[in-house]
Amino acid sequence: MNQSEKYFVTLISSYLNQSTPPLPNEVDWQKIYRLACIHNVCAIVADRIMALSEDTGIDSELMSKFRQQLGYTLIDSGEKEEAQSFIKELLESSNTDHIFIKGAVLKNYYPVPELRTSSDTDVIIRHTDMEKVRSIIAKKATDISDNNSNVITALYNNQHIEIHSERDSDHSYFDGIFDMCEKDGNKYIISDELHLIYVLCHMIKHFKMCGAGIKMFMDIDVLLRRLGSFDYKSFIDKCSQLNIDVFASACFSLCKKWFDTPICKDADLSADKKVIALFEEEILNSGNFGFNVRDLGNYYINKGTKSNQKNSLITKIRAMAALFFPKKEYLMRQYKYARKCPFLLPIAWANRIAAAVFKRSEHSKNTIKSIFTSGKDSQQYINLLRELAIRD
C-alpha cells in the first residue's frame, strides 16, 4: 500500500475505534477522496477528517466535496429508514415471517449508524409467502421487478428494497434460516455469530463475481466487536464444514491488521503475509463491489479457469461457453415460463441470446472483449481466489 492508501485505512480504523486519527504525513487527498468514493465511505472519511485536531492542508474545494457527500449520506440514511419502516409494517400487517439482514441490521452496530451506506434494504421471507408479498407490494411500491422467483426488487420513494426468498441464499447452509433465528412474532432475529457466517458467505459470492470493498470488512469488524470473546475454534470448525474457513481466517487477519479488530486470543491470525498483501491490493483497487477494475468478463474468466490452470486461450473459450450456455438453474430463475414448464428451457435460452444481441448489444460486446483481452490482472485475481480457497 502507498501512503495515501495506508492513511485511508487509518481513517476508517479511527472511525471504528472512535479514536482521533493521527495527522497525515505526505498524503494525496485527491487519491483519498477517490478511494472514499469507489468504496462508498465518503461520509465516514469526511467525519474523520473533521475530527483532526489541526489543519490538514486539504484543499477547501475538496473539503467541500467531502462535506457534500456527508450531507447526501445523511439524507439517504433517513430515506432508507422510511423504506425499512414501510416494508416492516407491510410484512407485519400481512402476518409474514421475515428476517432483516446485512445493512438493515449491521448499520446499527456502527459508531454512527447514519454514516453506514448501503445500496438497498434486504429482508428474507419464506418461499411460500413470495406470491402473497409480491401481490401486496405491487400495490404499494412505485416500481417492482419480479423476473426472479426468489427475489422481489421494489422501489419505495427512490429507495431499493430487496425481498429474498429463504431459498435465495449464498450458501445451502442457510436453506433453513428461519429455524436458526430467534422468533419474535412474525419477526425473526439473526444472532451475531450466524450473521457473521452469512456476511462471509455473501462476501465470497462477491469475490466469485468481481470483488468486495472495504465496507464489507468493516461489517466483519463491528460483528466481531459485538461478539467479543466467543468460541473461535467452534466457529472455525463450523466454517470448515461450509468450506469457508480459509477465507474467514484471512478476513480476520486483515481486519486485525487494518482496524486492530478485537478478536479472541486463540484466533489463528497467521495468514500468509504475501496473500494478505495481495488481498489488500485487490480490495483497495477494486472498490465497493470490484467493478472499479473488473467486469463481467473477468467473472466469466474466473468460471472458465480450472484448478491449477492459467488464463489461457482454452480458459477464454470456457468463459465464452459459460457466457452463452448458462446453467438451467439460471434460466429458470430469470424466466417464469421456464420455471413452470422446464421443457421450455430452449426458448428461455433463445430469449436470453436475443436480449444479449438486440437489447444489451453494447454490454455484450464489452463483456466478450473483456474476456479476450484479460491477462495478467485476471491471472493475479484467479491466484488470490485459489489462495483463499474460493471455489465455484
Short mmCIF file of C-alpha atoms in Angstrom, two decimals:
data_model
loop_
_atom_site.label_atom_id
_atom_site.label_comp_id
_atom_site.label_asym_id
_atom_site.label_seq_id
_atom_site.Cartn_x
_atom_site.Cartn_y
_atom_site.Cartn_z
CA MET A 1 0.00 0.00 0.00
CA ASN A 2 1.17 3.55 -0.68
CA GLN A 3 0.97 6.35 1.92
CA SER A 4 -2.44 7.58 0.76
CA GLU A 5 -3.94 4.08 0.86
CA LYS A 6 -2.48 3.49 4.32
CA TYR A 7 -3.92 6.75 5.61
CA PHE A 8 -7.30 5.97 4.05
CA VAL A 9 -7.37 2.71 6.04
CA THR A 10 -6.18 4.60 9.14
CA LEU A 11 -9.14 6.99 8.88
CA ILE A 12 -11.56 4.06 8.63
CA SER A 13 -9.88 2.40 11.61
CA SER A 14 -10.14 5.56 13.71
CA TYR A 15 -13.88 5.65 12.99
CA LEU A 16 -14.40 2.04 14.04
CA ASN A 17 -12.30 2.55 17.17
CA GLN A 18 -13.75 6.02 17.79
CA SER A 19 -10.28 7.46 18.24
CA THR A 20 -8.74 10.68 16.96
CA PRO A 21 -6.86 9.91 13.75
CA PRO A 22 -3.17 10.85 13.58
CA LEU A 23 -2.25 13.84 11.47
CA PRO A 24 -1.47 12.90 7.86
CA ASN A 25 2.06 12.80 6.51
CA GLU A 26 2.52 13.45 2.79
CA VAL A 27 -0.77 12.08 1.56
CA ASP A 28 -2.59 12.84 -1.66
CA TRP A 29 -6.07 13.99 -0.61
CA GLN A 30 -7.41 13.58 -4.14
CA LYS A 31 -6.45 9.89 -4.02
CA ILE A 32 -8.08 9.53 -0.62
CA TYR A 33 -11.25 11.15 -1.94
CA ARG A 34 -11.23 8.76 -4.90
CA LEU A 35 -10.82 5.76 -2.59
CA ALA A 36 -13.64 7.04 -0.38
CA CYS A 37 -15.90 7.37 -3.45
CA ILE A 38 -15.22 3.97 -5.01
CA HIS A 39 -15.72 2.28 -1.61
CA ASN A 40 -18.82 4.37 -0.80
CA VAL A 41 -17.44 5.58 2.55
CA CYS A 42 -17.13 9.31 1.85
CA ALA A 43 -19.26 10.26 4.85
CA ILE A 44 -17.11 8.25 7.25
CA VAL A 45 -13.88 9.69 5.84
CA ALA A 46 -15.34 13.22 6.00
CA ASP A 47 -16.31 12.63 9.63
CA ARG A 48 -12.75 11.54 10.46
CA ILE A 49 -11.14 14.46 8.62
CA MET A 50 -13.27 16.87 10.61
CA ALA A 51 -12.10 15.10 13.80
CA LEU A 52 -8.46 16.01 13.10
CA SER A 53 -7.09 18.38 15.71
CA GLU A 54 -5.09 20.57 13.32
CA ASP A 55 -5.28 21.95 9.80
CA THR A 56 -4.62 19.14 7.32
CA GLY A 57 -3.83 21.35 4.38
CA ILE A 58 -6.65 19.78 2.41
CA ASP A 59 -7.91 21.94 -0.44
CA SER A 60 -11.08 23.86 0.54
CA GLU A 61 -12.87 22.82 -2.67
CA LEU A 62 -12.12 19.16 -1.99
CA MET A 63 -13.22 19.51 1.63
CA SER A 64 -16.46 20.97 0.34
CA LYS A 65 -16.97 17.81 -1.72
CA PHE A 66 -16.42 15.65 1.35
CA ARG A 67 -18.98 17.69 3.31
CA GLN A 68 -21.42 17.46 0.43
CA GLN A 69 -21.09 13.66 0.37
CA LEU A 70 -21.64 13.61 4.12
CA GLY A 71 -24.86 15.56 3.65
CA TYR A 72 -26.07 13.25 0.88
CA THR A 73 -25.37 10.22 3.08
CA LEU A 74 -27.39 11.62 5.99
CA ILE A 75 -30.34 12.35 3.68
CA ASP A 76 -30.10 8.86 2.16
CA SER A 77 -29.96 7.29 5.63
CA GLY A 78 -33.23 8.98 6.59
CA GLU A 79 -34.91 7.78 3.39
CA LYS A 80 -33.68 4.22 3.99
CA GLU A 81 -35.15 4.31 7.50
CA GLU A 82 -38.52 5.21 5.95
CA ALA A 83 -38.21 2.40 3.38
CA GLN A 84 -37.35 -0.09 6.10
CA SER A 85 -40.30 1.03 8.21
CA PHE A 86 -42.54 0.70 5.14
CA ILE A 87 -41.57 -2.90 4.41
CA LYS A 88 -41.56 -3.82 8.11
CA GLU A 89 -45.13 -2.57 8.57
CA LEU A 90 -46.25 -4.26 5.35
CA LEU A 91 -44.81 -7.63 6.41
CA GLU A 92 -46.13 -7.43 9.96
CA SER A 93 -49.62 -6.35 8.90
CA SER A 94 -49.79 -9.31 6.49
CA ASN A 95 -48.53 -11.76 9.15
CA THR A 96 -45.47 -12.56 7.05
CA ASP A 97 -42.44 -14.08 8.77
CA HIS A 98 -39.33 -12.05 7.95
CA ILE A 99 -35.65 -11.53 8.79
CA PHE A 100 -33.84 -8.26 8.16
CA ILE A 101 -30.29 -8.93 7.08
CA LYS A 102 -26.97 -7.20 6.26
CA GLY A 103 -27.05 -3.39 6.12
CA ALA A 104 -30.55 -3.04 7.57
CA VAL A 105 -29.20 -4.60 10.78
CA LEU A 106 -25.45 -4.01 10.66
CA LYS A 107 -25.70 -0.22 10.40
CA ASN A 108 -27.00 -0.20 13.99
CA TYR A 109 -23.67 -1.67 15.16
CA TYR A 110 -21.61 1.17 13.69
CA PRO A 111 -20.42 4.03 15.93
CA VAL A 112 -22.57 6.45 13.91
CA PRO A 113 -25.24 4.32 12.17
CA GLU A 114 -26.30 7.09 9.78
CA LEU A 115 -22.86 7.03 8.10
CA ARG A 116 -23.03 3.36 7.10
CA THR A 117 -24.17 3.41 3.46
CA SER A 118 -25.93 0.62 1.56
CA SER A 119 -27.42 0.21 -1.89
CA ASP A 120 -30.67 -1.35 -0.68
CA THR A 121 -32.63 -2.82 2.23
CA ASP A 122 -32.51 -6.63 2.38
CA VAL A 123 -35.15 -8.80 4.02
CA ILE A 124 -35.79 -12.56 3.85
CA ILE A 125 -39.25 -14.14 3.82
CA ARG A 126 -40.49 -17.70 3.47
CA HIS A 127 -40.67 -19.01 -0.08
CA THR A 128 -44.34 -19.87 0.38
CA ASP A 129 -45.08 -16.18 1.05
CA MET A 130 -43.42 -14.82 -2.09
CA GLU A 131 -46.52 -14.60 -4.25
CA LYS A 132 -48.59 -13.08 -1.44
CA VAL A 133 -45.97 -10.40 -0.75
CA ARG A 134 -45.42 -9.76 -4.46
CA SER A 135 -49.12 -9.04 -4.84
CA ILE A 136 -49.27 -6.77 -1.79
CA ILE A 137 -46.15 -4.77 -2.50
CA ALA A 138 -47.07 -4.25 -6.16
CA LYS A 139 -49.92 -2.05 -4.94
CA LYS A 140 -47.71 -0.03 -2.59
CA ALA A 141 -44.31 0.46 -4.22
CA THR A 142 -43.67 2.77 -7.17
CA ASP A 143 -41.84 0.09 -9.15
CA ILE A 144 -41.40 -3.66 -8.82
CA SER A 145 -39.28 -6.21 -10.64
CA ASP A 146 -40.23 -9.87 -10.34
CA ASN A 147 -38.34 -11.72 -13.05
CA ASN A 148 -36.68 -13.86 -10.41
CA SER A 149 -38.85 -16.30 -8.44
CA ASN A 150 -36.62 -15.91 -5.39
CA VAL A 151 -36.22 -12.11 -5.28
CA ILE A 152 -38.66 -9.21 -5.40
CA THR A 153 -36.98 -5.87 -6.08
CA ALA A 154 -39.15 -2.91 -5.15
CA LEU A 155 -38.67 0.83 -5.26
CA TYR A 156 -40.17 2.92 -2.48
CA ASN A 157 -39.53 6.69 -2.50
CA ASN A 158 -36.43 6.10 -4.66
CA GLN A 159 -35.05 3.54 -2.20
CA HIS A 160 -34.46 -0.05 -3.30
CA ILE A 161 -35.84 -2.90 -1.24
CA GLU A 162 -34.85 -6.50 -1.97
CA ILE A 163 -37.16 -9.17 -0.62
CA HIS A 164 -35.45 -12.55 -0.78
CA SER A 165 -36.98 -15.98 -0.57
CA GLU A 166 -35.31 -18.19 2.04
CA ARG A 167 -34.14 -20.25 -0.97
CA ASP A 168 -32.13 -17.30 -2.28
CA SER A 169 -29.09 -17.77 -0.08
CA ASP A 170 -25.37 -17.56 -0.82
CA HIS A 171 -24.80 -20.98 0.77
CA SER A 172 -27.05 -24.01 1.15
CA TYR A 173 -26.31 -23.85 4.89
CA PHE A 174 -28.94 -21.09 5.13
CA ASP A 175 -31.75 -23.01 3.45
CA GLY A 176 -33.39 -23.38 6.86
CA ILE A 177 -32.51 -19.92 8.14
CA PHE A 178 -35.85 -19.36 9.89
CA ASP A 179 -35.17 -22.37 12.10
CA MET A 180 -31.81 -20.84 13.07
CA CYS A 181 -33.16 -17.47 14.21
CA GLU A 182 -34.95 -16.29 17.34
CA LYS A 183 -38.68 -15.74 16.80
CA ASP A 184 -40.50 -12.60 17.97
CA GLY A 185 -43.97 -12.67 16.45
CA ASN A 186 -43.51 -12.52 12.68
CA LYS A 187 -40.06 -11.01 13.14
CA TYR A 188 -37.08 -13.34 13.30
CA ILE A 189 -33.76 -12.12 14.71
CA ILE A 190 -30.46 -13.46 13.43
CA SER A 191 -27.69 -13.97 16.01
CA ASP A 192 -24.40 -12.11 15.61
CA GLU A 193 -22.43 -15.32 15.08
CA LEU A 194 -24.82 -16.58 12.41
CA HIS A 195 -24.85 -13.14 10.82
CA LEU A 196 -21.04 -13.22 10.62
CA ILE A 197 -21.18 -16.52 8.74
CA TYR A 198 -23.87 -15.05 6.47
CA VAL A 199 -21.69 -12.00 5.74
CA LEU A 200 -18.66 -14.20 4.97
CA CYS A 201 -20.69 -16.32 2.54
CA HIS A 202 -22.06 -13.18 0.91
CA MET A 203 -18.54 -11.78 0.52
CA ILE A 204 -17.40 -14.99 -1.16
CA LYS A 205 -20.27 -14.58 -3.63
CA HIS A 206 -18.94 -11.10 -4.48
CA PHE A 207 -15.36 -12.34 -4.78
CA LYS A 208 -16.55 -15.00 -7.21
CA MET A 209 -18.02 -12.16 -9.26
CA CYS A 210 -15.58 -9.24 -9.23
CA GLY A 211 -14.54 -8.48 -5.64
CA ALA A 212 -15.55 -6.70 -2.45
CA GLY A 213 -14.67 -3.35 -0.91
CA ILE A 214 -13.52 -2.18 2.49
CA LYS A 215 -17.08 -1.73 3.78
CA MET A 216 -17.68 -5.48 3.95
CA PHE A 217 -14.59 -5.83 6.14
CA MET A 218 -15.96 -3.07 8.34
CA ASP A 219 -19.08 -5.23 8.72
CA ILE A 220 -16.88 -8.09 9.93
CA ASP A 221 -15.18 -5.72 12.37
CA VAL A 222 -18.40 -4.49 14.00
CA LEU A 223 -19.74 -8.04 14.30
CA LEU A 224 -16.52 -9.27 15.93
CA ARG A 225 -16.63 -6.34 18.36
CA ARG A 226 -20.17 -7.32 19.35
CA LEU A 227 -19.25 -10.98 19.73
CA GLY A 228 -16.27 -10.17 21.96
CA SER A 229 -14.77 -13.36 23.35
CA PHE A 230 -16.59 -16.17 21.56
CA ASP A 231 -15.74 -19.82 20.90
CA TYR A 232 -13.38 -19.22 18.00
CA LYS A 233 -12.44 -22.89 17.50
CA SER A 234 -16.10 -23.90 17.29
CA PHE A 235 -16.76 -21.05 14.87
CA ILE A 236 -13.87 -22.02 12.56
CA ASP A 237 -14.91 -25.67 12.74
CA LYS A 238 -18.34 -24.60 11.51
CA CYS A 239 -16.73 -22.52 8.75
CA SER A 240 -14.66 -25.57 7.79
CA GLN A 241 -17.84 -27.60 7.30
CA LEU A 242 -19.01 -24.86 4.91
CA ASN A 243 -15.60 -24.73 3.15
CA ILE A 244 -15.12 -21.06 4.08
CA ASP A 245 -12.56 -21.43 6.90
CA VAL A 246 -9.52 -20.32 4.87
CA PHE A 247 -11.37 -17.24 3.66
CA ALA A 248 -12.69 -16.45 7.17
CA SER A 249 -9.22 -16.70 8.71
CA ALA A 250 -7.75 -14.40 6.04
CA CYS A 251 -10.54 -11.85 6.59
CA PHE A 252 -9.99 -11.86 10.36
CA SER A 253 -6.23 -11.43 9.85
CA LEU A 254 -6.81 -8.47 7.56
CA CYS A 255 -9.31 -6.85 9.95
CA LYS A 256 -6.83 -7.19 12.80
CA LYS A 257 -4.11 -5.59 10.68
CA TRP A 258 -6.26 -2.78 9.30
CA PHE A 259 -8.60 -1.94 12.17
CA ASP A 260 -6.99 -3.57 15.21
CA THR A 261 -10.22 -5.53 15.49
CA PRO A 262 -10.51 -7.12 18.94
CA ILE A 263 -10.72 -10.87 18.43
CA CYS A 264 -10.25 -13.74 20.85
CA LYS A 265 -6.72 -14.71 21.87
CA ASP A 266 -7.00 -18.21 20.44
CA ALA A 267 -7.83 -16.89 16.95
CA ASP A 268 -5.48 -18.00 14.20
CA LEU A 269 -4.36 -14.79 12.53
CA SER A 270 -1.29 -16.25 10.84
CA ALA A 271 -2.46 -15.93 7.24
CA ASP A 272 0.42 -15.76 4.76
CA LYS A 273 1.77 -12.19 4.56
CA LYS A 274 2.10 -12.32 0.78
CA VAL A 275 -1.53 -13.43 0.46
CA ILE A 276 -2.65 -10.65 2.81
CA ALA A 277 -0.67 -8.09 0.78
CA LEU A 278 -2.36 -9.29 -2.43
CA PHE A 279 -5.70 -9.30 -0.60
CA GLU A 280 -5.15 -5.66 0.42
CA GLU A 281 -4.20 -4.62 -3.10
CA GLU A 282 -7.21 -6.26 -4.70
CA ILE A 283 -9.68 -4.85 -2.15
CA LEU A 284 -8.43 -1.26 -2.23
CA ASN A 285 -8.09 -1.11 -6.02
CA SER A 286 -11.37 -2.84 -6.76
CA GLY A 287 -13.82 -0.55 -4.99
CA ASN A 288 -17.17 -1.40 -3.43
CA PHE A 289 -18.05 -4.50 -5.46
CA GLY A 290 -14.92 -4.91 -7.55
CA PHE A 291 -16.29 -3.08 -10.58
CA ASN A 292 -13.63 -0.37 -10.43
CA VAL A 293 -11.08 -2.69 -12.08
CA ARG A 294 -13.10 -5.74 -13.15
CA ASP A 295 -16.30 -6.51 -15.01
CA LEU A 296 -18.40 -9.48 -16.08
CA GLY A 297 -15.69 -10.55 -18.49
CA ASN A 298 -13.43 -11.25 -15.51
CA TYR A 299 -16.28 -13.13 -13.82
CA TYR A 300 -16.58 -15.50 -16.78
CA ILE A 301 -12.79 -15.89 -16.90
CA ASN A 302 -12.92 -16.99 -13.26
CA LYS A 303 -15.63 -19.53 -14.13
CA GLY A 304 -13.60 -20.80 -17.08
CA THR A 305 -10.40 -21.34 -15.11
CA LYS A 306 -9.99 -24.85 -13.73
CA SER A 307 -7.80 -25.80 -10.77
CA ASN A 308 -4.08 -25.03 -11.29
CA GLN A 309 -4.70 -23.71 -14.80
CA LYS A 310 -3.75 -20.30 -16.16
CA ASN A 311 -5.71 -17.69 -18.08
CA SER A 312 -5.08 -19.31 -21.46
CA LEU A 313 -6.94 -19.47 -24.76
CA ILE A 314 -8.72 -22.60 -23.51
CA THR A 315 -9.78 -20.65 -20.42
CA LYS A 316 -11.22 -17.90 -22.62
CA ILE A 317 -13.14 -20.46 -24.68
CA ARG A 318 -14.57 -21.97 -21.49
CA ALA A 319 -15.53 -18.45 -20.37
CA MET A 320 -17.37 -17.86 -23.64
CA ALA A 321 -19.20 -21.18 -23.21
CA ALA A 322 -20.28 -20.13 -19.70
CA LEU A 323 -21.49 -16.81 -21.11
CA PHE A 324 -23.54 -18.31 -23.97
CA PHE A 325 -24.69 -21.51 -22.28
CA PRO A 326 -25.72 -20.73 -18.68
CA LYS A 327 -26.90 -23.46 -16.35
CA LYS A 328 -30.58 -24.33 -16.44
CA GLU A 329 -30.95 -23.06 -12.84
CA TYR A 330 -30.04 -19.57 -14.03
CA LEU A 331 -32.56 -19.67 -16.89
CA MET A 332 -35.29 -20.92 -14.56
CA ARG A 333 -34.62 -18.06 -12.15
CA GLN A 334 -34.79 -15.49 -14.92
CA TYR A 335 -37.79 -16.75 -16.90
CA LYS A 336 -41.09 -17.61 -15.20
CA TYR A 337 -42.32 -19.86 -18.01
CA ALA A 338 -39.14 -21.97 -17.76
CA ARG A 339 -39.79 -22.46 -14.06
CA LYS A 340 -43.35 -23.60 -14.64
CA CYS A 341 -42.60 -25.62 -17.79
CA PRO A 342 -38.96 -26.86 -17.83
CA PHE A 343 -39.40 -28.21 -21.37
CA LEU A 344 -39.42 -24.54 -22.47
CA LEU A 345 -35.78 -24.06 -21.38
CA PRO A 346 -34.54 -23.93 -25.02
CA ILE A 347 -36.90 -20.99 -25.62
CA ALA A 348 -35.58 -19.28 -22.48
CA TRP A 349 -32.04 -19.74 -23.78
CA ALA A 350 -33.06 -18.28 -27.17
CA ASN A 351 -34.70 -15.30 -25.41
CA ARG A 352 -31.54 -14.68 -23.43
CA ILE A 353 -29.38 -14.73 -26.59
CA ALA A 354 -31.83 -12.41 -28.36
CA ALA A 355 -31.77 -9.96 -25.44
CA ALA A 356 -27.94 -10.04 -25.44
CA VAL A 357 -27.82 -9.30 -29.17
CA PHE A 358 -30.60 -6.73 -29.51
CA LYS A 359 -31.22 -5.18 -26.07
CA ARG A 360 -27.75 -5.32 -24.50
CA SER A 361 -25.57 -5.43 -27.58
CA GLU A 362 -23.02 -2.88 -26.34
CA HIS A 363 -22.82 -4.55 -22.94
CA SER A 364 -22.39 -7.98 -24.57
CA LYS A 365 -19.62 -6.68 -26.86
CA ASN A 366 -17.76 -5.23 -23.88
CA THR A 367 -18.05 -8.49 -21.94
CA ILE A 368 -16.70 -10.53 -24.88
CA LYS A 369 -13.91 -8.02 -25.41
CA SER A 370 -13.03 -8.19 -21.72
CA ILE A 371 -12.82 -12.00 -21.88
CA PHE A 372 -10.37 -11.98 -24.78
CA THR A 373 -8.23 -9.06 -23.57
CA SER A 374 -7.95 -10.25 -19.95
CA GLY A 375 -4.42 -11.07 -18.91
CA LYS A 376 -2.06 -10.57 -16.00
CA ASP A 377 -4.56 -8.77 -13.76
CA SER A 378 -7.14 -11.53 -14.18
CA GLN A 379 -4.49 -14.15 -13.50
CA GLN A 380 -3.49 -12.38 -10.28
CA TYR A 381 -7.10 -12.34 -9.15
CA ILE A 382 -7.53 -16.04 -10.01
CA ASN A 383 -4.42 -16.79 -7.94
CA LEU A 384 -5.88 -14.87 -4.99
CA LEU A 385 -9.14 -16.83 -5.17
CA ARG A 386 -7.14 -20.05 -5.08
CA GLU A 387 -5.14 -18.91 -2.06
CA LEU A 388 -8.39 -18.02 -0.30
CA ALA A 389 -9.85 -21.42 -1.24
CA ILE A 390 -12.79 -19.77 -3.02
CA ARG A 391 -14.34 -22.39 -5.26
CA ASP A 392 -17.00 -22.08 -7.94
#
